[in-house]
PDB file of C-alpha atoms in Angstrom:
ATOM      1  CA  MET A   6      15.130  19.229  11.763  1.00 67.00           C
ATOM      2  CA  SER A   7      15.863  15.828  10.229  1.00 86.00           C
ATOM      3  CA  ILE A   8      16.389  15.703   6.479  1.00 93.00           C
ATOM      4  CA  HIS A   9      13.850  12.868   6.492  1.00 96.00           C
ATOM      5  CA  SER A  10      11.166  14.742   8.439  1.00 97.00           C
ATOM      6  CA  TYR A  11       7.628  15.113   7.131  1.00 97.00           C
ATOM      7  CA  GLU A  12       8.131  18.785   6.321  1.00 97.00           C
ATOM      8  CA  ASN A  13      11.480  18.375   4.565  1.00 97.00           C
ATOM      9  CA  THR A  14      10.278  15.566   2.312  1.00 98.00           C
ATOM     10  CA  SER A  15       6.728  16.777   1.604  1.00 98.00           C
ATOM     11  CA  ARG A  16       5.936  17.585  -2.039  1.00 98.00           C
ATOM     12  CA  THR A  17       2.868  18.182  -4.212  1.00 98.00           C
ATOM     13  CA  ALA A  18       2.714  17.769  -7.982  1.00 98.00           C
ATOM     14  CA  GLN A  19       0.152  17.632 -10.736  1.00 95.00           C
ATOM     15  CA  ALA A  20      -0.477  14.080 -11.916  1.00 96.00           C
ATOM     16  CA  GLY A  21      -2.729  14.415 -14.932  1.00 92.00           C
ATOM     17  CA  PRO A  22      -5.959  15.997 -13.654  1.00 93.00           C
ATOM     18  CA  LEU A  23      -5.078  15.253 -10.006  1.00 94.00           C
ATOM     19  CA  SER A  24      -2.961  16.962  -7.421  1.00 96.00           C
ATOM     20  CA  LEU A  25      -0.967  14.252  -5.623  1.00 97.00           C
ATOM     21  CA  HIS A  26       0.938  14.649  -2.385  1.00 98.00           C
ATOM     22  CA  TYR A  27       4.109  12.620  -1.895  1.00 98.00           C
ATOM     23  CA  HIS A  28       7.381  12.511   0.015  1.00 98.00           C
ATOM     24  CA  GLU A  29      10.762  12.375  -1.697  1.00 98.00           C
ATOM     25  CA  ALA A  30      14.233  11.679  -0.349  1.00 98.00           C
ATOM     26  CA  GLY A  31      17.450  10.095  -1.478  1.00 98.00           C
ATOM     27  CA  PRO A  32      19.912  10.651  -4.331  1.00 97.00           C
ATOM     28  CA  ALA A  33      18.334  12.231  -7.413  1.00 95.00           C
ATOM     29  CA  ASP A  34      20.476  10.028  -9.655  1.00 96.00           C
ATOM     30  CA  GLY A  35      19.763   6.809  -7.752  1.00 96.00           C
ATOM     31  CA  PRO A  36      17.392   4.052  -8.882  1.00 98.00           C
ATOM     32  CA  ALA A  37      13.807   5.165  -8.321  1.00 98.00           C
ATOM     33  CA  LEU A  38      11.708   3.385  -5.688  1.00 98.00           C
ATOM     34  CA  VAL A  39       7.996   4.194  -5.417  1.00 99.00           C
ATOM     35  CA  MET A  40       6.296   3.174  -2.172  1.00 98.00           C
ATOM     36  CA  LEU A  41       2.509   2.742  -2.196  1.00 98.00           C
ATOM     37  CA  HIS A  42       0.678   2.526   1.112  1.00 98.00           C
ATOM     38  CA  GLY A  43      -2.174   0.312   2.216  1.00 97.00           C
ATOM     39  CA  GLY A  44      -5.765   1.384   2.684  1.00 96.00           C
ATOM     40  CA  GLY A  45      -8.108   1.654   5.614  1.00 95.00           C
ATOM     41  CA  PRO A  46      -9.276   4.633   7.673  1.00 96.00           C
ATOM     42  CA  GLY A  47      -6.597   7.200   8.384  1.00 96.00           C
ATOM     43  CA  ALA A  48      -3.986   5.558   6.166  1.00 97.00           C
ATOM     44  CA  SER A  49      -1.254   7.556   4.445  1.00 97.00           C
ATOM     45  CA  GLY A  50       2.106   7.035   2.833  1.00 98.00           C
ATOM     46  CA  TRP A  51       3.906   8.680   5.736  1.00 98.00           C
ATOM     47  CA  GLY A  52       2.045   6.545   8.270  1.00 96.00           C
ATOM     48  CA  ASN A  53       3.020   3.357   6.425  1.00 97.00           C
ATOM     49  CA  PHE A  54       6.631   4.092   5.564  1.00 98.00           C
ATOM     50  CA  ALA A  55       8.102   6.996   7.579  1.00 97.00           C
ATOM     51  CA  ASP A  56      10.239   4.721   9.765  1.00 97.00           C
ATOM     52  CA  ASN A  57      11.611   2.946   6.702  1.00 97.00           C
ATOM     53  CA  LEU A  58      12.378   6.089   4.699  1.00 98.00           C
ATOM     54  CA  PRO A  59      15.913   6.792   6.040  1.00 97.00           C
ATOM     55  CA  HIS A  60      17.035   3.281   5.107  1.00 98.00           C
ATOM     56  CA  PHE A  61      15.689   3.294   1.554  1.00 98.00           C
ATOM     57  CA  ALA A  62      16.638   6.924   0.913  1.00 98.00           C
ATOM     58  CA  GLY A  63      20.257   5.957   1.525  1.00 97.00           C
ATOM     59  CA  ARG A  64      20.165   3.800  -1.611  1.00 96.00           C
ATOM     60  CA  PHE A  65      17.246   4.902  -3.796  1.00 98.00           C
ATOM     61  CA  ARG A  66      15.505   7.999  -5.044  1.00 98.00           C
ATOM     62  CA  THR A  67      12.546   7.201  -2.810  1.00 98.00           C
ATOM     63  CA  LEU A  68       9.007   8.456  -3.382  1.00 98.00           C
ATOM     64  CA  ILE A  69       6.278   7.750  -0.833  1.00 98.00           C
ATOM     65  CA  VAL A  70       3.053   8.556  -2.655  1.00 98.00           C
ATOM     66  CA  ASP A  71      -0.260   9.416  -1.001  1.00 98.00           C
ATOM     67  CA  GLN A  72      -2.665   7.641  -3.309  1.00 97.00           C
ATOM     68  CA  PRO A  73      -5.793   9.426  -4.583  1.00 97.00           C
ATOM     69  CA  GLY A  74      -8.191  10.186  -1.735  1.00 95.00           C
ATOM     70  CA  TYR A  75      -5.602   9.777   1.032  1.00 96.00           C
ATOM     71  CA  SER A  76      -3.888  12.462   3.091  1.00 95.00           C
ATOM     72  CA  ARG A  77      -3.469  15.580   0.915  1.00 95.00           C
ATOM     73  CA  SER A  78      -4.099  13.911  -2.452  1.00 97.00           C
ATOM     74  CA  GLU A  79      -7.274  14.597  -4.415  1.00 94.00           C
ATOM     75  CA  LEU A  80      -9.876  12.024  -5.466  1.00 86.00           C
ATOM     76  CA  PRO A  81     -12.621  13.177  -7.846  1.00 89.00           C
ATOM     77  CA  GLU A  82     -15.216  10.611  -8.922  1.00 92.00           C
ATOM     78  CA  PRO A  83     -13.192   7.726 -10.439  1.00 95.00           C
ATOM     79  CA  ASP A  84     -14.065   6.661 -13.984  1.00 96.00           C
ATOM     80  CA  CYS A  85     -12.786   3.090 -13.444  1.00 97.00           C
ATOM     81  CA  ASP A  86     -11.882   0.740 -10.598  1.00 97.00           C
ATOM     82  CA  TYR A  87      -9.601   2.225  -7.955  1.00 97.00           C
ATOM     83  CA  PHE A  88      -6.574   0.055  -8.779  1.00 98.00           C
ATOM     84  CA  SER A  89      -6.602   1.315 -12.370  1.00 98.00           C
ATOM     85  CA  TYR A  90      -7.394   4.884 -11.331  1.00 97.00           C
ATOM     86  CA  SER A  91      -4.568   5.103  -8.810  1.00 97.00           C
ATOM     87  CA  ALA A  92      -2.124   3.349 -11.159  1.00 98.00           C
ATOM     88  CA  ARG A  93      -2.855   5.911 -13.853  1.00 98.00           C
ATOM     89  CA  ALA A  94      -2.300   8.750 -11.362  1.00 97.00           C
ATOM     90  CA  VAL A  95       1.032   7.313 -10.174  1.00 98.00           C
ATOM     91  CA  ILE A  96       2.269   6.952 -13.752  1.00 98.00           C
ATOM     92  CA  ALA A  97       1.229  10.558 -14.451  1.00 98.00           C
ATOM     93  CA  LEU A  98       3.237  11.625 -11.397  1.00 98.00           C
ATOM     94  CA  LEU A  99       6.299   9.770 -12.677  1.00 98.00           C
ATOM     95  CA  ASP A 100       5.840  11.464 -16.056  1.00 98.00           C
ATOM     96  CA  GLU A 101       5.720  14.837 -14.308  1.00 97.00           C
ATOM     97  CA  LEU A 102       8.927  13.992 -12.422  1.00 98.00           C
ATOM     98  CA  ASP A 103      10.630  12.579 -15.553  1.00 98.00           C
ATOM     99  CA  ILE A 104      11.094   9.104 -14.053  1.00 98.00           C
ATOM    100  CA  PRO A 105      10.885   6.550 -16.877  1.00 98.00           C
ATOM    101  CA  ARG A 106      11.183   3.371 -14.768  1.00 98.00           C
ATOM    102  CA  ALA A 107      11.017   2.483 -11.097  1.00 98.00           C
ATOM    103  CA  HIS A 108      10.887  -0.275  -8.554  1.00 98.00           C
ATOM    104  CA  PHE A 109       7.543  -0.435  -6.755  1.00 99.00           C
ATOM    105  CA  LEU A 110       6.959  -1.431  -3.148  1.00 98.00           C
ATOM    106  CA  GLY A 111       3.255  -1.755  -2.396  1.00 98.00           C
ATOM    107  CA  THR A 112       1.505  -2.950   0.746  1.00 98.00           C
ATOM    108  CA  SER A 113      -2.088  -4.243   0.753  1.00 98.00           C
ATOM    109  CA  LEU A 114      -4.087  -1.740  -1.353  1.00 98.00           C
ATOM    110  CA  GLY A 115      -0.808  -0.326  -2.651  1.00 98.00           C
ATOM    111  CA  GLY A 116       0.265  -3.804  -3.702  1.00 98.00           C
ATOM    112  CA  GLY A 117      -2.803  -4.061  -5.896  1.00 98.00           C
ATOM    113  CA  VAL A 118      -2.041  -0.692  -7.455  1.00 98.00           C
ATOM    114  CA  ALA A 119       1.587  -1.694  -8.080  1.00 98.00           C
ATOM    115  CA  ALA A 120       0.387  -4.884  -9.774  1.00 98.00           C
ATOM    116  CA  ARG A 121      -1.973  -2.859 -11.970  1.00 98.00           C
ATOM    117  CA  ILE A 122       0.927  -0.589 -12.951  1.00 98.00           C
ATOM    118  CA  ALA A 123       2.931  -3.640 -14.029  1.00 98.00           C
ATOM    119  CA  LEU A 124      -0.061  -4.920 -16.020  1.00 98.00           C
ATOM    120  CA  ASP A 125      -1.005  -1.668 -17.760  1.00 98.00           C
ATOM    121  CA  HIS A 126       2.438  -0.039 -17.985  1.00 98.00           C
ATOM    122  CA  PRO A 127       4.933  -2.938 -18.074  1.00 98.00           C
ATOM    123  CA  ALA A 128       7.798  -0.814 -19.391  1.00 98.00           C
ATOM    124  CA  ARG A 129       7.640   1.375 -16.280  1.00 98.00           C
ATOM    125  CA  ALA A 130       8.056  -1.346 -13.625  1.00 98.00           C
ATOM    126  CA  THR A 131      11.498  -2.832 -13.004  1.00 98.00           C
ATOM    127  CA  LYS A 132      10.717  -4.992  -9.950  1.00 98.00           C
ATOM    128  CA  LEU A 133       7.734  -5.313  -7.602  1.00 99.00           C
ATOM    129  CA  LEU A 134       7.750  -6.008  -3.882  1.00 98.00           C
ATOM    130  CA  LEU A 135       4.143  -6.737  -2.934  1.00 98.00           C
ATOM    131  CA  SER A 136       3.307  -7.139   0.739  1.00 98.00           C
ATOM    132  CA  ALA A 137      -0.019  -8.969   1.245  1.00 98.00           C
ATOM    133  CA  PRO A 138      -1.275  -7.324  -1.962  1.00 98.00           C
ATOM    134  CA  ALA A 139      -4.980  -6.712  -2.431  1.00 97.00           C
ATOM    135  CA  GLY A 140      -6.435  -8.153  -5.616  1.00 96.00           C
ATOM    136  CA  LEU A 141      -3.742 -10.808  -6.064  1.00 96.00           C
ATOM    137  CA  SER A 142      -4.752 -12.756  -2.979  1.00 91.00           C
ATOM    138  CA  LEU A 143      -7.318 -15.538  -3.183  1.00 88.00           C
ATOM    139  CA  ASN A 144      -8.101 -17.219   0.131  1.00 89.00           C
ATOM    140  CA  LEU A 145      -7.902 -21.005  -0.039  1.00 84.00           C
ATOM    141  CA  PHE A 146      -8.795 -21.873   3.560  1.00 89.00           C
ATOM    142  CA  SER A 147      -9.782 -18.647   5.336  1.00 88.00           C
ATOM    143  CA  PRO A 148     -13.399 -17.432   5.375  1.00 88.00           C
ATOM    144  CA  ALA A 149     -14.342 -14.131   3.780  1.00 87.00           C
ATOM    145  CA  PRO A 150     -14.652 -11.405   4.753  1.00 93.00           C
ATOM    146  CA  THR A 151     -11.674 -11.744   7.062  1.00 95.00           C
ATOM    147  CA  GLU A 152     -11.622 -10.318  10.577  1.00 96.00           C
ATOM    148  CA  GLY A 153      -9.661  -7.278   9.440  1.00 96.00           C
ATOM    149  CA  LEU A 154     -12.023  -6.528   6.574  1.00 95.00           C
ATOM    150  CA  ARG A 155     -15.031  -6.869   8.880  1.00 96.00           C
ATOM    151  CA  ARG A 156     -13.557  -4.293  11.250  1.00 97.00           C
ATOM    152  CA  LEU A 157     -12.752  -1.989   8.320  1.00 96.00           C
ATOM    153  CA  ILE A 158     -16.320  -2.256   7.008  1.00 95.00           C
ATOM    154  CA  GLU A 159     -17.771  -1.598  10.468  1.00 96.00           C
ATOM    155  CA  PHE A 160     -15.760   1.612  10.759  1.00 96.00           C
ATOM    156  CA  GLY A 161     -16.635   2.770   7.248  1.00 94.00           C
ATOM    157  CA  GLU A 162     -20.371   2.061   7.529  1.00 94.00           C
ATOM    158  CA  SER A 163     -20.786   3.684  10.929  1.00 96.00           C
ATOM    159  CA  ALA A 164     -22.558   7.052  10.873  1.00 95.00           C
ATOM    160  CA  ALA A 165     -20.274   8.210  13.675  1.00 96.00           C
ATOM    161  CA  PRO A 166     -17.222   5.916  13.902  1.00 97.00           C
ATOM    162  CA  THR A 167     -15.553   5.761  17.291  1.00 98.00           C
ATOM    163  CA  ARG A 168     -12.018   5.458  18.578  1.00 98.00           C
ATOM    164  CA  GLU A 169     -12.932   2.024  19.901  1.00 98.00           C
ATOM    165  CA  GLN A 170     -13.805   0.940  16.341  1.00 98.00           C
ATOM    166  CA  MET A 171     -10.483   2.321  15.124  1.00 98.00           C
ATOM    167  CA  ARG A 172      -8.629   0.431  17.856  1.00 98.00           C
ATOM    168  CA  ALA A 173     -10.453  -2.782  16.928  1.00 98.00           C
ATOM    169  CA  PHE A 174      -9.455  -2.346  13.280  1.00 98.00           C
ATOM    170  CA  LEU A 175      -5.823  -1.501  14.028  1.00 98.00           C
ATOM    171  CA  THR A 176      -5.500  -4.488  16.356  1.00 98.00           C
ATOM    172  CA  THR A 177      -6.300  -6.807  13.443  1.00 98.00           C
ATOM    173  CA  LEU A 178      -3.332  -5.373  11.525  1.00 98.00           C
ATOM    174  CA  VAL A 179      -0.664  -6.557  13.959  1.00 98.00           C
ATOM    175  CA  HIS A 180       0.455  -9.722  15.708  1.00 98.00           C
ATOM    176  CA  ASP A 181       1.541  -7.837  18.844  1.00 97.00           C
ATOM    177  CA  PRO A 182      -1.442  -5.809  20.155  1.00 96.00           C
ATOM    178  CA  SER A 183       0.823  -3.646  22.332  1.00 97.00           C
ATOM    179  CA  ARG A 184       1.773  -1.832  19.126  1.00 97.00           C
ATOM    180  CA  VAL A 185      -1.709  -0.296  19.039  1.00 98.00           C
ATOM    181  CA  THR A 186      -1.067   2.593  21.407  1.00 97.00           C
ATOM    182  CA  ASP A 187      -3.420   5.443  22.266  1.00 97.00           C
ATOM    183  CA  ALA A 188      -1.180   7.726  20.198  1.00 97.00           C
ATOM    184  CA  LEU A 189      -1.487   5.468  17.143  1.00 97.00           C
ATOM    185  CA  VAL A 190      -5.269   5.272  17.508  1.00 98.00           C
ATOM    186  CA  GLU A 191      -5.481   9.054  17.619  1.00 97.00           C
ATOM    187  CA  GLU A 192      -3.032   9.456  14.724  1.00 96.00           C
ATOM    188  CA  ARG A 193      -5.283   7.331  12.494  1.00 97.00           C
ATOM    189  CA  TYR A 194      -8.656   8.362  13.940  1.00 98.00           C
ATOM    190  CA  ALA A 195      -8.399  12.140  13.545  1.00 97.00           C
ATOM    191  CA  PRO A 196      -7.865  12.180   9.745  1.00 96.00           C
ATOM    192  CA  ALA A 197     -10.199   9.213   9.190  1.00 97.00           C
ATOM    193  CA  VAL A 198     -13.298  11.025  10.467  1.00 97.00           C
ATOM    194  CA  GLU A 199     -12.750  14.152   8.400  1.00 96.00           C
ATOM    195  CA  GLU A 200     -15.507  14.644   5.820  1.00 94.00           C
ATOM    196  CA  ARG A 201     -13.016  14.692   2.947  1.00 93.00           C
ATOM    197  CA  ALA A 202     -11.481  11.370   3.986  1.00 94.00           C
ATOM    198  CA  ARG A 203     -14.854   9.684   4.365  1.00 95.00           C
ATOM    199  CA  LEU A 204     -15.887  10.934   0.937  1.00 94.00           C
ATOM    200  CA  GLY A 205     -12.691   9.561  -0.572  1.00 93.00           C
ATOM    201  CA  ALA A 206     -13.247   6.161   1.057  1.00 94.00           C
ATOM    202  CA  ALA A 207     -16.831   6.083  -0.235  1.00 94.00           C
ATOM    203  CA  ARG A 208     -15.731   6.951  -3.764  1.00 95.00           C
ATOM    204  CA  MET A 209     -13.062   4.256  -3.712  1.00 95.00           C
ATOM    205  CA  ALA A 210     -15.543   1.630  -2.508  1.00 94.00           C
ATOM    206  CA  ALA A 211     -18.074   2.716  -5.133  1.00 95.00           C
ATOM    207  CA  SER A 212     -15.480   2.351  -7.891  1.00 97.00           C
ATOM    208  CA  PHE A 213     -14.878  -1.292  -6.966  1.00 96.00           C
ATOM    209  CA  ALA A 214     -18.623  -1.908  -6.759  1.00 96.00           C
ATOM    210  CA  ARG A 215     -19.201  -0.383 -10.182  1.00 97.00           C
ATOM    211  CA  TRP A 216     -16.235  -2.112 -11.865  1.00 97.00           C
ATOM    212  CA  PRO A 217     -15.828  -5.347  -9.826  1.00 96.00           C
ATOM    213  CA  GLU A 218     -13.724  -7.064 -12.482  1.00 95.00           C
ATOM    214  CA  GLY A 219     -10.956  -4.581 -11.782  1.00 94.00           C
ATOM    215  CA  SER A 220     -10.377  -6.005  -8.316  1.00 94.00           C
ATOM    216  CA  LEU A 221      -9.671  -9.547  -9.585  1.00 96.00           C
ATOM    217  CA  LEU A 222      -6.007  -9.016 -10.327  1.00 97.00           C
ATOM    218  CA  TRP A 223      -5.156 -12.679  -9.674  1.00 96.00           C
ATOM    219  CA  ARG A 224      -6.872 -13.535 -12.967  1.00 96.00           C
ATOM    220  CA  GLU A 225      -4.336 -11.366 -14.845  1.00 97.00           C
ATOM    221  CA  ALA A 226      -1.239 -12.096 -12.761  1.00 97.00           C
ATOM    222  CA  HIS A 227       0.217 -14.377 -15.442  1.00 97.00           C
ATOM    223  CA  ARG A 228       0.841 -11.241 -17.566  1.00 98.00           C
ATOM    224  CA  ILE A 229       3.214  -9.616 -15.057  1.00 98.00           C
ATOM    225  CA  GLY A 230       6.635 -10.304 -16.503  1.00 97.00           C
ATOM    226  CA  CYS A 231       8.948  -8.450 -14.125  1.00 98.00           C
ATOM    227  CA  PRO A 232      10.460 -10.077 -11.010  1.00 98.00           C
ATOM    228  CA  VAL A 233       8.096 -10.061  -8.021  1.00 98.00           C
ATOM    229  CA  LEU A 234       8.828 -10.590  -4.335  1.00 98.00           C
ATOM    230  CA  LEU A 235       5.738 -11.432  -2.273  1.00 98.00           C
ATOM    231  CA  THR A 236       6.011 -10.823   1.472  1.00 98.00           C
ATOM    232  CA  TRP A 237       3.456 -11.895   4.056  1.00 98.00           C
ATOM    233  CA  GLY A 238       2.963 -12.019   7.794  1.00 98.00           C
ATOM    234  CA  ARG A 239       2.171 -15.547   8.973  1.00 98.00           C
ATOM    235  CA  GLU A 240      -0.445 -14.170  11.405  1.00 98.00           C
ATOM    236  CA  ASP A 241      -2.094 -11.765   8.930  1.00 98.00           C
ATOM    237  CA  ARG A 242      -5.785 -11.367   9.848  1.00 97.00           C
ATOM    238  CA  VAL A 243      -6.617  -9.022   6.974  1.00 97.00           C
ATOM    239  CA  THR A 244      -5.171 -10.944   4.024  1.00 96.00           C
ATOM    240  CA  PRO A 245      -4.335 -14.408   5.362  1.00 96.00           C
ATOM    241  CA  VAL A 246      -1.166 -16.087   4.161  1.00 96.00           C
ATOM    242  CA  ASP A 247      -3.039 -18.919   2.424  1.00 95.00           C
ATOM    243  CA  GLY A 248      -4.111 -16.257  -0.073  1.00 93.00           C
ATOM    244  CA  ALA A 249      -0.500 -15.950  -1.229  1.00 96.00           C
ATOM    245  CA  PHE A 250      -0.293 -19.240  -3.028  1.00 94.00           C
ATOM    246  CA  VAL A 251      -2.439 -18.464  -6.059  1.00 93.00           C
ATOM    247  CA  ALA A 252      -0.304 -15.385  -6.736  1.00 94.00           C
ATOM    248  CA  LEU A 253       2.901 -17.359  -6.163  1.00 96.00           C
ATOM    249  CA  LYS A 254       1.780 -20.039  -8.594  1.00 95.00           C
ATOM    250  CA  THR A 255       0.427 -17.641 -11.226  1.00 96.00           C
ATOM    251  CA  LEU A 256       3.101 -14.928 -11.382  1.00 98.00           C
ATOM    252  CA  PRO A 257       5.772 -16.013 -13.901  1.00 98.00           C
ATOM    253  CA  ASP A 258       8.753 -14.743 -11.853  1.00 98.00           C
ATOM    254  CA  ALA A 259       7.756 -14.752  -8.186  1.00 98.00           C
ATOM    255  CA  ARG A 260       9.204 -15.709  -4.849  1.00 98.00           C
ATOM    256  CA  LEU A 261       7.535 -15.625  -1.405  1.00 98.00           C
ATOM    257  CA  HIS A 262       8.913 -14.707   2.013  1.00 98.00           C
ATOM    258  CA  VAL A 263       6.733 -15.311   5.090  1.00 98.00           C
ATOM    259  CA  PHE A 264       7.605 -13.515   8.338  1.00 98.00           C
ATOM    260  CA  PRO A 265       6.728 -15.338  11.575  1.00 98.00           C
ATOM    261  CA  ARG A 266       5.102 -13.476  14.453  1.00 97.00           C
ATOM    262  CA  CYS A 267       3.867 -10.797  12.053  1.00 98.00           C
ATOM    263  CA  GLY A 268       0.465  -9.549  11.031  1.00 98.00           C
ATOM    264  CA  HIS A 269      -0.496  -7.391   8.064  1.00 98.00           C
ATOM    265  CA  LEU A 270       2.208  -4.750   8.614  1.00 97.00           C
ATOM    266  CA  VAL A 271       5.455  -6.648   8.077  1.00 98.00           C
ATOM    267  CA  GLN A 272       7.320  -3.416   7.267  1.00 97.00           C
ATOM    268  CA  ASP A 273       6.747  -2.444  10.917  1.00 97.00           C
ATOM    269  CA  GLU A 274       6.731  -5.708  12.850  1.00 97.00           C
ATOM    270  CA  ALA A 275       9.736  -7.170  11.010  1.00 98.00           C
ATOM    271  CA  ALA A 276      11.252  -3.853   9.969  1.00 98.00           C
ATOM    272  CA  GLU A 277      14.955  -4.752   9.972  1.00 98.00           C
ATOM    273  CA  ASP A 278      14.518  -8.045   8.146  1.00 98.00           C
ATOM    274  CA  PHE A 279      12.033  -6.452   5.744  1.00 98.00           C
ATOM    275  CA  ARG A 280      14.449  -3.664   4.813  1.00 98.00           C
ATOM    276  CA  ARG A 281      17.314  -6.071   4.242  1.00 98.00           C
ATOM    277  CA  LEU A 282      15.172  -8.408   2.156  1.00 98.00           C
ATOM    278  CA  ALA A 283      13.775  -5.544   0.064  1.00 98.00           C
ATOM    279  CA  THR A 284      17.183  -3.973  -0.547  1.00 98.00           C
ATOM    280  CA  ASP A 285      18.736  -7.266  -1.587  1.00 98.00           C
ATOM    281  CA  PHE A 286      15.841  -7.918  -3.945  1.00 98.00           C
ATOM    282  CA  PHE A 287      15.851  -4.502  -5.603  1.00 98.00           C
ATOM    283  CA  LEU A 288      19.627  -4.253  -5.958  1.00 97.00           C
ATOM    284  CA  GLY A 289      20.364  -7.935  -6.555  1.00 90.00           C
TER     285      GLY A 289
END
């Protein structure tokens, strides 16, 4: 069995009042790298980052965290917006693991959580790599909701979501539709329709509805002092690339890399270039 298999890297720890599931690999004395996955039905840390884990674990103490409400992690009723709630849980996990500072790599929803960590706990964040981060994007030319968000909403609001709805959503995440195989649809569909997962998604959505100000991270981006690398797919249909420019202009220490022929999942569609870029940024 590979040292980087699901079973060999799977961990569970108490993070404040929550039980969080995560994966850990890499040298215990290496610089810490926390990877925070995107959202959507059936999402998980392993699903977002498993293929990238061997690369990063060769250089970093790498933690792939299942955020509250995803995979095996708990999500009681949040008492604040989800970005703040998840950020607090991740910091509690790092406290439990005695990790004082870390790099954070967050995609989509996870990018918003990483940004909130840097805002609320600036001493804990060394560098941020944010891939099409939620909350920091502000569309300049693209209509809202985007195609990807419409498909996500359709799946979430359906009384009995179908595999066809899952396929339609997943197809908006990529530039190359051949990546959306039957196996991938099933991998995301099966956990997404479980009652626990649907409850978690509903609680997350309700937290943003109740505390809408918490989702407007772009208004606070000027307070993030650590170095930030923004990455985007040029063909992103969930968070279009024109949404990057407010964050790029507002963040005090930011740079932007746009991958051609890529959708929302640059860590998959441009995996080799993404890994090299991320490693150079974190270790440079």
